[in-house]
């Protein structure tokens, strides 16, 4: 029997979780990855070297690598001092590969080989582009980094979210999407990682045409200033709005409660759990399941919301089991 | 029949040449590599991250890699802009490996695996140490980088050349040296790459004890301010002075003349060809052979002696053939 062809669509951290779980199954896996990141190490490499954003791609590569834990740790290693401070080795490696081969996809294939990955990792586009949001007050937010840190987006309202320059879709990604058996969208930063895939011309059309079952893995936590008080249907409806006809078949929604002290911490920072209230007249099936990670990290030293966020997260194995079943 | 066990002792560029040739033979190869480098990309990584010097090790790894040319090119790739400018990817990779594993040798083993190398690459020491030269006028030169760029060393004269702090030898290197069939010393920067191996306590003693044939590959060109007008016997006698009893069995000396215009360029910068005049009463055998590289690079745009130097160089294949025979 032919292996099931499964596509994940997302960014770095969320796709890392899904792929880490799926890797353990006998599947033909392709990760389609957002190319809008322009903050941190990735942003510096883009600015200084003119390369395409490596960060999200790196996380997917590491998730799918069949190499030793130590080599995977090495690719995720972040330098802690000097001029390299903040850069992850994998980001630098991908950027050098792009420079040596002369194009991002050729460099990526080289790194796929070094990391001996299961399946493929494909940038949603090979074009150098940036994420923009035009707000309803006329203001334009000009980079994913700026958008990510802006807390007024939801209050003001989004007029338009787009890539500039316009990005052509990666043809390989289009081909894979059309032939897929399952397409998994999310989890991930809604405006910064998920939607940037769906505004690449040709991607939603390919998903529409595909015979695949489309599964959306709903986020666990709403993002302050972006999706506060969002319920399941808000996410699904927004994603469906990028298709001519609603395309999401199934939603995985976590029902397991995180520990109270962790939830309280999140709420202190204005991040609430996603709710699922409206349960009738939905044009998609919702599976309410325990897909929460049990790992309880020590949070006493947590001083930033970004570190905190990773405490409420999906469990890769539970998630993969639900997707495969 | 067991493979011949062959050790090379040197630094980066010279060992790269020898190893690139030897790789093509069915041999058990170990590169023992100087750890005194502290200039350029290597120096910055040492200063900022406190790592051991990766540069010479990287060149030996690339020489022995059985991976594709493109992956080897990638490891040698130097960034050309931004904060990474001047760093080679391989140097950064080795430094991250040291950080992730917690020690240089463990990191190195990981990189050996990634590059799928033939044989082993061993630092002569795992200690963080620096090269010093005390001159006869009492002045002390405090780093390999300073020594490399000082043109007065020969004129003033060397009182002492040493490592500080004192470096313990790499035990694995000692073991390999003692069991070797052939030990190849050189070619390479005499005071900056070759001798820094012989001043690691225990290394000359191990070479002395070994039953191996010791071959010295004599440099082609003398270095301005360091070894001007040196003849073959000057190099051999200086190296032999690090052993209790002279240990060099055989010297490979190139007899092929480089093209006149290249030779003239070198001489313009004060770099003369090594001569071989005193041919009697030698306690070693000299093989006078054509081991010169025929590759004639375009030299019209050459503006620095460091770039120029690489134009008169050994041919890896001719050299390996002589060593193996």
XYZ file of C-alpha atoms in Angstrom:
650
model
C 0.000 0.000 0.000
C 1.201 3.478 -0.781
C 2.066 5.666 2.152
C -0.471 8.312 3.070
C 0.657 11.688 1.781
C 0.396 14.278 4.509
C 1.103 18.000 4.317
C 1.565 20.335 7.254
C 1.084 24.043 6.747
C 2.405 26.469 9.333
C 5.471 28.181 10.714
C 8.213 27.119 13.117
C 7.162 26.131 16.599
C 3.686 24.807 15.793
C 4.830 22.765 12.835
C 7.732 21.457 14.913
C 5.206 19.963 17.338
C 3.030 18.374 14.653
C 5.994 17.042 12.666
C 7.766 15.619 15.739
C 4.721 13.463 16.328
C 3.991 12.533 12.704
C 7.624 11.500 12.135
C 7.013 8.317 14.120
C 4.415 7.066 11.633
C 5.010 5.486 8.243
C 3.842 8.489 6.231
C 4.976 10.554 3.272
C 5.386 13.886 5.063
C 5.833 17.332 3.536
C 6.098 20.465 5.641
C 5.041 23.634 3.826
C 6.509 26.519 5.748
C 5.733 30.218 5.998
C 8.495 32.508 4.741
C 7.387 35.741 6.396
C 9.627 35.658 9.469
C 11.877 38.689 9.774
C 12.606 39.027 13.493
C 15.495 37.944 15.709
C 18.296 35.852 14.279
C 16.335 35.300 11.070
C 15.757 39.028 10.624
C 19.437 39.849 11.104
C 20.470 37.241 8.533
C 17.906 38.552 6.048
C 19.056 42.138 6.568
C 22.784 41.521 6.507
C 23.079 38.750 3.947
C 19.964 39.167 1.826
C 18.986 35.535 2.399
C 15.515 34.051 2.754
C 14.253 33.470 6.320
C 15.758 30.258 7.713
C 14.226 30.070 11.210
C 10.899 28.319 10.617
C 12.434 26.001 8.024
C 15.142 25.026 10.518
C 12.591 23.998 13.135
C 10.779 21.784 10.646
C 14.056 20.213 9.488
C 15.049 19.429 13.052
C 11.621 17.929 13.752
C 11.897 15.585 10.766
C 15.582 14.708 11.205
C 16.393 11.044 11.717
C 19.825 11.962 13.055
C 20.959 11.831 16.682
C 19.455 14.078 19.309
C 22.842 15.758 19.677
C 22.988 16.787 16.012
C 19.434 18.090 16.228
C 20.350 20.006 19.388
C 23.322 21.400 17.507
C 21.112 22.809 14.749
C 18.903 24.466 17.325
C 21.845 25.726 19.378
C 21.823 29.480 19.961
C 25.077 31.316 20.537
C 25.150 33.181 23.812
C 27.926 35.709 23.352
C 29.841 37.865 20.920
C 28.676 38.879 17.480
C 26.984 35.517 16.978
C 24.802 36.024 20.060
C 21.191 35.050 19.415
C 21.897 33.254 16.128
C 21.019 29.602 15.970
C 23.561 27.414 14.230
C 20.910 25.978 11.926
C 19.911 29.450 10.741
C 23.522 30.270 9.912
C 23.936 26.897 8.217
C 20.872 27.422 6.025
C 22.017 30.917 5.086
C 25.481 29.667 4.101
C 23.867 26.865 2.066
C 21.800 29.410 0.200
C 24.902 31.488 -0.504
C 27.024 28.528 -1.656
C 24.383 27.019 -3.930
C 23.016 30.354 -5.100
C 19.424 29.588 -4.171
C 17.458 28.775 -1.061
C 15.833 25.562 -2.247
C 19.105 24.037 -3.458
C 20.726 24.932 -0.143
C 17.780 23.464 1.710
C 18.115 20.140 -0.114
C 21.723 19.990 1.046
C 20.688 20.552 4.649
C 17.876 17.979 4.341
C 20.600 15.497 3.424
C 22.906 16.472 6.279
C 20.039 16.112 8.747
C 18.773 12.962 7.038
C 15.166 14.045 7.235
C 12.043 12.014 6.785
C 9.972 13.585 4.018
C 10.483 17.076 2.681
C 10.515 20.616 3.960
C 9.333 23.182 1.409
C 9.205 26.965 1.714
C 5.751 28.159 0.718
C 7.554 30.545 -1.652
C 11.104 31.011 -2.867
C 10.582 34.754 -3.185
C 12.022 37.296 -0.815
C 8.899 38.920 0.550
C 7.567 40.591 3.690
C 4.330 40.465 5.616
C 2.205 43.630 5.793
C -1.014 44.460 7.580
C -3.102 47.480 6.680
C -5.236 48.479 9.640
C -8.687 50.012 9.479
C -7.311 53.377 10.634
C -5.114 53.542 7.520
C -1.903 52.611 9.343
C 0.333 50.005 7.714
C 2.427 47.548 9.733
C 5.485 46.687 7.676
C 7.061 43.461 8.880
C 6.158 40.260 10.632
C 8.286 41.407 13.549
C 6.362 44.674 13.858
C 3.042 42.865 13.485
C 4.002 40.255 16.063
C 4.736 42.900 18.687
C 1.803 45.199 17.954
C -0.967 44.912 20.561
C -3.482 47.193 18.839
C -4.233 45.125 15.747
C -7.408 43.569 17.058
C -8.721 46.800 18.555
C -8.182 48.808 15.374
C -9.125 45.988 13.043
C -7.461 44.537 9.962
C -8.293 45.968 6.568
C -5.917 43.756 4.623
C -3.084 41.295 5.224
C -0.675 40.765 2.336
C 2.817 39.985 1.169
C 4.954 42.587 -0.605
C 6.404 42.011 -3.095
C 3.763 39.514 -4.184
C 5.098 36.004 -3.752
C 4.870 33.221 -6.303
C 4.084 29.861 -4.720
C 6.740 27.148 -4.576
C 5.775 24.832 -7.441
C 6.855 21.748 -5.554
C 4.590 22.732 -2.685
C 1.662 23.201 -5.072
C 2.254 19.753 -6.582
C 2.454 18.091 -3.179
C -0.656 19.843 -1.890
C -2.703 18.760 -4.914
C -1.788 15.107 -4.399
C -2.115 15.080 -0.599
C -4.352 12.719 1.380
C -4.342 14.897 4.497
C -3.535 18.585 4.906
C -2.909 19.800 8.446
C -3.131 23.535 9.017
C -1.716 24.881 12.292
C -1.214 25.229 15.134
C 0.761 28.465 15.174
C 0.783 32.231 15.413
C -2.417 33.073 13.534
C -1.439 36.228 11.648
C 2.324 35.685 11.630
C 2.694 31.988 10.751
C -0.570 30.452 9.537
C -2.160 33.118 7.359
C 1.151 34.072 5.657
C 0.910 30.698 3.902
C -2.633 31.328 2.701
C -1.892 34.727 1.153
C 0.646 33.262 -1.259
C -1.281 33.226 -4.542
C -1.954 29.695 -5.667
C -1.723 28.042 -2.269
C -5.409 28.299 -1.230
C -6.388 27.383 -4.815
C -4.255 24.224 -4.618
C -5.756 23.305 -1.253
C -9.213 23.876 -2.722
C -8.498 21.582 -5.672
C -6.881 18.851 -3.601
C -8.926 15.780 -2.658
C -7.286 15.805 0.787
C -9.042 15.911 4.104
C -8.173 19.302 5.591
C -7.598 19.274 9.339
C -7.151 22.446 11.345
C -5.342 22.108 14.674
C -6.842 24.900 16.717
C -4.497 26.982 18.861
C -4.648 26.507 22.625
C -4.131 30.105 23.637
C -5.254 33.420 22.170
C -2.633 36.069 21.450
C -2.903 39.404 23.211
C -3.836 42.226 20.882
C -4.284 39.821 17.972
C -6.901 37.207 18.767
C -8.066 37.926 22.332
C -11.276 36.093 23.262
C -11.261 34.245 19.944
C -13.336 31.105 19.925
C -12.784 28.080 17.724
C -15.173 29.360 15.048
C -13.370 32.687 14.749
C -10.160 30.927 13.797
C -11.837 28.505 11.433
C -13.949 31.165 9.732
C -10.943 33.429 9.187
C -8.965 30.589 7.634
C -11.913 29.497 5.522
C -12.244 33.064 4.231
C -9.065 32.563 2.178
C -10.787 29.824 0.156
C -13.509 30.312 -2.450
C -15.546 27.715 -0.588
C -14.980 26.720 3.055
C -12.345 24.016 2.956
C -11.735 22.864 6.535
C -13.206 19.407 7.098
C -12.208 18.747 10.634
C -10.915 20.666 13.640
C -8.898 19.231 16.504
C -9.743 21.053 19.702
C -8.057 20.401 23.021
C -10.335 19.786 26.008
C -7.706 19.031 28.612
C -7.295 21.837 31.151
C -3.781 23.066 31.867
C -2.703 23.357 35.501
C -4.407 26.328 37.166
C -1.184 28.110 38.127
C 0.027 28.039 34.522
C -3.309 29.221 33.181
C -3.333 32.050 35.736
C 0.127 33.135 34.628
C -1.012 33.297 31.014
C -4.092 35.271 31.905
C -1.950 37.682 33.886
C -0.249 38.496 30.571
C -3.571 38.840 28.760
C -3.467 35.463 27.054
C -6.671 33.472 27.437
C -7.466 29.922 26.416
C -9.371 29.406 23.181
C -12.998 28.458 23.868
C -15.407 26.292 21.902
C -18.957 27.469 22.516
C -20.912 27.606 19.275
C -21.439 23.970 18.437
C -24.347 23.961 16.007
C -24.643 24.615 12.289
C -20.908 24.196 11.757
C -19.726 23.270 8.260
C -16.889 21.239 9.762
C -16.516 18.437 12.260
C -14.888 19.220 15.609
C -13.033 16.554 17.528
C -12.789 17.495 21.181
C -9.826 15.591 22.564
C -6.975 15.686 25.051
C -4.033 16.824 22.961
C -2.328 18.870 25.676
C 1.285 18.325 26.644
C 1.736 17.051 30.191
C 5.245 18.333 30.538
C 5.247 20.716 33.476
C 8.250 22.981 33.143
C 9.493 24.968 36.113
C 8.051 28.403 35.674
C 9.388 30.182 38.725
C 12.089 31.946 36.762
C 9.889 32.858 33.871
C 10.042 36.540 33.207
C 8.798 36.913 29.683
C 5.617 36.059 27.938
C 7.521 34.469 25.093
C 9.090 31.934 27.402
C 5.833 31.451 29.213
C 3.863 30.733 26.079
C 5.602 27.456 25.476
C 4.197 26.049 28.712
C 0.731 25.482 27.354
C 1.380 23.471 24.255
C 0.213 20.546 22.222
C 1.606 17.100 22.836
C 3.272 15.864 19.619
C 2.311 12.229 20.144
C -1.314 12.814 21.120
C -1.693 15.225 18.222
C -0.180 12.851 15.666
C -2.354 10.009 16.897
C -5.491 12.083 16.383
C -4.382 13.240 12.932
C -3.531 9.751 11.751
C -6.731 8.241 13.112
C 46.697 -7.090 5.187
C 46.244 -4.303 7.697
C 46.081 -0.801 6.330
C 49.206 1.313 6.739
C 48.763 3.717 9.623
C 49.745 7.188 8.571
C 49.878 10.365 10.669
C 50.130 13.881 9.357
C 51.384 16.618 11.650
C 50.805 20.233 10.710
C 48.301 23.048 10.568
C 45.573 23.981 8.123
C 46.584 24.692 4.553
C 49.633 22.398 4.379
C 47.857 19.460 5.968
C 44.882 20.070 3.679
C 47.168 19.471 0.689
C 48.756 16.307 2.077
C 45.454 14.862 3.278
C 43.616 15.628 0.019
C 46.160 13.443 -1.757
C 46.403 10.678 0.844
C 42.614 10.333 1.024
C 42.631 8.551 -2.337
C 44.723 5.654 -0.980
C 43.579 2.763 1.171
C 45.246 4.005 4.356
C 44.414 4.478 8.028
C 44.856 8.264 8.184
C 45.073 10.462 11.278
C 45.640 14.200 11.060
C 47.265 15.676 14.168
C 46.600 19.384 14.062
C 48.187 22.415 15.657
C 45.933 24.319 18.077
C 47.824 27.599 18.216
C 45.816 29.586 15.676
C 44.321 32.768 17.074
C 43.920 35.085 14.090
C 41.020 35.948 11.783
C 37.736 34.102 12.129
C 39.303 31.582 14.508
C 40.674 34.337 16.726
C 37.298 36.078 16.949
C 35.546 32.836 17.897
C 38.181 32.104 20.550
C 37.887 35.610 21.987
C 34.114 35.887 21.957
C 33.053 32.345 22.791
C 36.068 30.927 24.620
C 36.222 27.980 22.235
C 39.288 26.143 20.975
C 40.609 27.185 17.541
C 38.528 25.550 14.798
C 40.221 26.830 11.603
C 43.023 24.317 11.027
C 40.857 21.424 12.173
C 38.174 22.463 9.697
C 40.576 22.376 6.770
C 41.705 18.858 7.692
C 38.093 17.695 8.084
C 37.181 19.067 4.675
C 40.243 17.412 3.117
C 39.251 14.006 4.514
C 35.506 14.321 3.894
C 33.937 11.705 1.648
C 30.880 13.910 1.172
C 29.971 15.888 -1.947
C 32.109 18.756 -3.158
C 29.208 21.093 -2.422
C 29.059 20.118 1.261
C 32.819 20.533 1.526
C 32.533 23.928 -0.163
C 29.830 24.799 2.339
C 32.108 24.097 5.301
C 34.801 26.294 3.780
C 32.320 29.035 2.823
C 33.217 32.440 4.227
C 30.487 34.984 4.860
C 31.044 38.222 2.993
C 28.858 40.708 4.822
C 27.332 41.697 8.126
C 28.478 40.552 11.521
C 29.347 37.116 10.164
C 31.770 38.618 7.631
C 35.031 36.682 7.479
C 33.746 33.679 9.440
C 33.798 30.356 7.672
C 30.728 28.214 8.220
C 32.858 25.256 9.308
C 34.498 27.328 12.030
C 31.113 28.397 13.372
C 29.848 24.817 13.149
C 32.827 23.458 15.107
C 32.424 26.158 17.757
C 28.724 25.379 18.198
C 29.542 21.657 18.425
C 32.015 22.380 21.199
C 29.395 24.430 23.038
C 26.620 21.855 22.668
C 28.711 18.856 23.702
C 30.713 20.732 26.306
C 34.089 19.769 24.896
C 36.017 20.246 21.695
C 36.815 16.602 20.988
C 33.227 15.440 21.451
C 32.046 18.224 19.154
C 34.697 17.288 16.634
C 33.523 13.676 16.537
C 30.065 14.933 15.691
C 31.410 16.989 12.802
C 33.558 14.077 11.602
C 30.328 12.151 11.293
C 28.458 14.913 9.471
C 31.316 15.227 6.993
C 31.744 11.453 6.791
C 35.509 11.668 6.965
C 38.069 9.034 6.127
C 40.239 8.483 9.193
C 40.442 10.846 12.133
C 41.277 14.452 12.838
C 42.831 15.037 16.264
C 43.796 18.315 17.897
C 47.374 18.032 19.177
C 45.999 19.227 22.518
C 42.565 19.791 24.013
C 43.882 22.638 26.154
C 43.185 26.288 25.484
C 46.682 27.637 24.955
C 48.551 30.322 23.021
C 51.785 30.462 21.111
C 54.558 32.710 22.434
C 57.995 33.587 21.126
C 60.633 35.188 23.319
C 63.123 37.033 21.140
C 66.814 37.476 21.877
C 66.298 41.168 22.675
C 64.001 40.226 25.550
C 60.782 41.077 23.680
C 57.912 38.589 23.900
C 55.448 38.009 21.041
C 52.163 36.949 22.560
C 49.997 35.217 19.975
C 50.294 33.235 16.799
C 48.651 36.132 14.995
C 51.271 38.589 16.267
C 54.075 36.141 15.477
C 52.741 35.497 11.997
C 52.768 39.175 11.120
C 56.091 40.079 12.747
C 58.890 40.529 10.205
C 61.728 41.004 12.694
C 61.790 37.553 14.252
C 64.639 36.212 12.180
C 66.749 39.360 12.450
C 66.464 39.563 16.235
C 66.578 35.819 16.752
C 64.432 33.422 18.757
C 65.352 32.721 22.354
C 62.418 30.425 23.032
C 59.169 29.304 21.432
C 56.521 27.947 23.799
C 52.846 27.483 24.621
C 51.228 29.212 27.581
C 49.564 27.794 29.518
C 51.499 24.577 29.012
C 49.447 22.165 26.944
C 48.904 18.513 27.730
C 49.002 16.334 24.621
C 45.841 14.734 23.280
C 46.086 11.145 24.520
C 44.469 9.766 21.391
C 47.095 11.529 19.278
C 49.883 10.063 21.419
C 48.453 6.565 21.002
C 48.089 6.944 17.241
C 51.596 8.372 16.833
C 53.167 5.499 18.783
C 51.510 2.906 16.540
C 52.053 4.717 13.252
C 53.830 3.273 10.221
C 54.503 6.652 8.638
C 54.550 10.117 10.194
C 54.439 13.040 7.788
C 55.533 16.395 9.186
C 54.689 19.483 7.130
C 54.438 21.315 4.905
C 53.223 24.472 6.626
C 54.060 27.759 8.299
C 57.211 26.785 10.179
C 56.858 28.684 13.454
C 53.072 29.065 13.395
C 51.831 25.607 12.310
C 54.589 22.988 12.381
C 56.590 23.764 15.537
C 53.457 24.448 17.663
C 52.842 20.686 17.446
C 56.351 19.808 18.602
C 56.282 22.022 21.684
C 53.326 20.154 23.157
C 54.986 18.048 25.849
C 54.791 14.374 25.015
C 54.409 14.763 21.256
C 58.118 14.691 20.276
C 58.644 11.907 22.845
C 55.888 9.835 21.207
C 57.359 10.422 17.754
C 60.765 9.399 19.119
C 59.358 6.151 20.537
C 57.334 5.271 17.471
C 58.711 2.757 14.977
C 57.314 4.878 12.124
C 59.260 6.250 9.210
C 59.258 10.021 9.705
C 58.944 12.013 6.496
C 59.334 15.761 6.389
C 57.723 17.562 3.466
C 59.935 20.576 3.041
C 58.263 23.930 2.385
C 58.556 25.388 -1.091
C 58.909 29.029 -0.134
C 60.624 30.799 2.749
C 58.631 33.237 4.849
C 59.732 36.851 5.004
C 61.136 37.823 8.394
C 60.803 34.243 9.655
C 62.858 31.878 7.509
C 64.361 34.008 4.726
C 67.150 32.230 2.801
C 66.510 29.016 4.738
C 67.821 25.919 3.018
C 66.488 22.421 3.440
C 68.932 21.578 6.245
C 67.870 24.624 8.295
C 64.281 23.385 8.420
C 65.249 19.799 9.130
C 67.790 20.688 11.804
C 65.327 22.980 13.606
C 62.671 20.279 13.619
C 65.144 17.626 14.715
C 66.184 19.886 17.610
C 62.860 19.139 19.302
C 63.788 15.443 19.564
C 66.399 13.947 21.890
C 67.933 12.256 18.846
C 67.372 13.388 15.233
C 64.198 11.670 14.107
C 63.573 12.653 10.491
C 64.264 9.730 8.180
C 63.378 11.191 4.850
C 62.755 14.590 3.310
C 60.658 15.287 0.241
C 62.101 18.227 -1.644
C 60.534 19.728 -4.731
C 62.809 20.235 -7.716
C 60.259 21.519 -10.202
C 60.666 25.224 -10.930
C 57.557 27.380 -10.781
C 56.818 29.699 -13.702
C 59.237 32.623 -13.728
C 56.566 35.314 -13.454
C 55.124 33.719 -10.312
C 58.555 33.279 -8.743
C 59.355 36.922 -9.515
C 56.154 38.045 -7.825
C 57.067 36.104 -4.686
C 60.565 37.535 -4.634
C 59.149 41.013 -5.016
C 57.465 40.415 -1.641
C 60.662 39.030 -0.092
C 59.670 35.379 -0.333
C 62.373 33.182 -1.856
C 62.297 29.510 -2.818
C 63.824 27.029 -0.388
C 67.205 25.780 -1.686
C 68.925 22.442 -1.222
C 72.692 22.940 -1.379
C 74.414 20.975 1.369
C 74.062 17.393 0.234
C 76.745 15.494 2.146
C 76.907 14.117 5.663
C 73.152 14.325 6.139
C 71.565 12.067 8.753
C 68.434 11.765 6.611
C 67.616 10.787 3.054
C 66.425 13.488 0.649
C 64.165 12.645 -2.244
C 64.374 15.332 -4.880
C 61.178 15.106 -6.867
C 58.592 17.069 -8.786
C 55.842 17.641 -6.248
C 54.807 21.086 -7.469
C 51.241 21.941 -8.378
C 50.781 22.753 -12.044
C 47.654 24.756 -11.520
C 48.364 28.216 -12.855
C 45.925 30.603 -11.268
C 45.341 34.029 -12.728
C 47.503 36.327 -10.691
C 46.801 39.651 -12.328
C 44.436 40.757 -9.588
C 46.594 39.573 -6.742
C 47.200 42.355 -4.312
C 48.232 40.619 -1.138
C 51.040 38.308 -0.265
C 48.678 35.980 1.522
C 46.707 35.396 -1.639
C 49.897 35.179 -3.650
C 51.454 32.544 -1.463
C 48.983 29.900 -2.486
C 50.241 30.049 -6.072
C 53.428 28.120 -5.392
C 52.150 25.032 -3.714
C 52.489 21.296 -3.495
C 50.411 19.050 -5.678
C 48.294 16.779 -3.446
C 48.474 13.797 -5.797
C 52.185 13.972 -6.552
C 52.889 14.434 -2.858
C 50.725 11.509 -1.767
C 52.296 9.263 -4.394
C 55.765 10.032 -3.062
C 54.703 9.514 0.559
C 53.024 6.206 -0.154
C 55.911 4.909 -2.272
